[in-house]
Amino acid sequence: MSSDGSDGAGADGPGAAALAVRDAALDDCGGTPTCAVCPANADFYLYEAGRVSTFACWEHVSPYAAAVNGSPEDAQRPIAVPLPSFRE
């Protein structure tokens, strides 16, 4: 596993460490997570170890320059880990 917690994630999706951090954040939010920028329900969890840890809707992922289903090493930016509700 890399030092950023991506667990070697690549084009196949976020690594196990990023998913675990997302799941812990979902448990801690006490309900439906909302975007950090607007009142919409969140679609992604933006994560980069030690730097970014927040929820965002699909409209506000881009301003954070997140790499959806990528890894911070590849894109030099946080990854956007999709929330389970976004895939359904």
Coordinates of C-alpha atoms in Angstrom, one line a residue:
M1 CA 0.0 0.0 0.0
S2 CA 1.2 3.5 -0.8
S3 CA 1.7 6.2 1.8
D4 CA -1.4 8.0 0.6
G5 CA -3.8 5.1 1.4
S6 CA -4.7 4.5 -2.2
D7 CA -3.7 0.8 -2.0
G8 CA -2.5 0.9 -5.5
A9 CA -5.7 2.0 -7.1
G10 CA -5.8 2.7 -10.8
A11 CA -8.3 2.7 -13.6
D12 CA -10.2 -0.2 -12.0
G13 CA -11.3 2.0 -9.1
P14 CA -10.2 3.2 -5.7
G15 CA -8.2 1.0 -3.5
A16 CA -9.3 -0.8 -0.4
A17 CA -7.9 1.9 1.9
A18 CA -9.8 4.7 0.2
L19 CA -13.0 2.6 0.3
A20 CA -12.5 2.0 4.0
V21 CA -12.0 5.7 4.7
R22 CA -15.1 6.5 2.7
D23 CA -17.1 3.8 4.6
A24 CA -15.9 5.2 8.0
A25 CA -16.9 8.8 6.9
L26 CA -20.4 7.5 5.9
D27 CA -20.8 5.9 9.3
D28 CA -19.7 9.1 11.0
C29 CA -22.0 11.5 9.0
G30 CA -25.1 10.4 10.9
G31 CA -27.4 10.3 7.9
T32 CA -27.3 11.1 4.2
P33 CA -24.1 12.9 3.4
T34 CA -24.4 16.3 1.7
C35 CA -22.0 18.1 -0.6
A36 CA -19.4 20.3 1.1
V37 CA -20.2 23.1 -1.4
C38 CA -24.0 23.0 -1.8
P39 CA -27.0 21.4 0.0
A40 CA -27.3 18.5 -2.5
N41 CA -26.9 14.9 -1.6
A42 CA -23.3 13.8 -2.0
D43 CA -22.3 11.4 -4.8
F44 CA -18.6 11.1 -4.1
Y45 CA -16.2 11.1 -1.2
L46 CA -13.1 13.1 -2.0
Y47 CA -10.0 11.6 -0.4
E48 CA -6.3 12.1 -0.3
A49 CA -4.5 11.0 2.9
G50 CA -3.6 14.0 5.1
R51 CA -5.0 16.6 2.7
V52 CA -8.6 16.1 1.6
S53 CA -11.5 14.2 3.2
T54 CA -14.9 15.5 2.3
F55 CA -18.2 14.7 0.4
A56 CA -19.1 16.3 -2.9
C57 CA -22.0 16.0 -5.4
W58 CA -21.4 15.2 -9.0
E59 CA -21.5 18.9 -10.0
H60 CA -18.8 19.9 -7.5
V61 CA -16.3 17.1 -8.0
S62 CA -14.6 19.0 -10.9
P63 CA -13.8 22.2 -8.9
Y64 CA -11.8 20.0 -6.5
A65 CA -9.9 18.5 -9.5
A66 CA -10.6 15.0 -8.4
A67 CA -9.5 12.0 -10.4
V68 CA -12.6 9.8 -10.5
N69 CA -11.6 6.2 -10.1
G70 CA -7.9 7.1 -10.2
S71 CA -5.1 7.4 -7.7
P72 CA -3.5 10.5 -6.3
E73 CA 0.0 9.3 -7.5
D74 CA -1.3 9.2 -11.1
A75 CA -3.2 12.4 -11.2
Q76 CA -1.4 14.3 -8.3
R77 CA -4.9 15.2 -6.9
P78 CA -7.5 13.5 -4.6
I79 CA -9.5 10.6 -5.7
A80 CA -13.3 10.8 -5.9
V81 CA -14.6 7.5 -4.4
P82 CA -18.2 7.0 -5.6
L83 CA -20.8 6.5 -2.9
P84 CA -22.8 3.3 -3.1
S85 CA -26.0 5.3 -4.0
F86 CA -24.3 6.9 -7.0
R87 CA -23.8 3.4 -8.6
E88 CA -27.3 2.3 -8.1

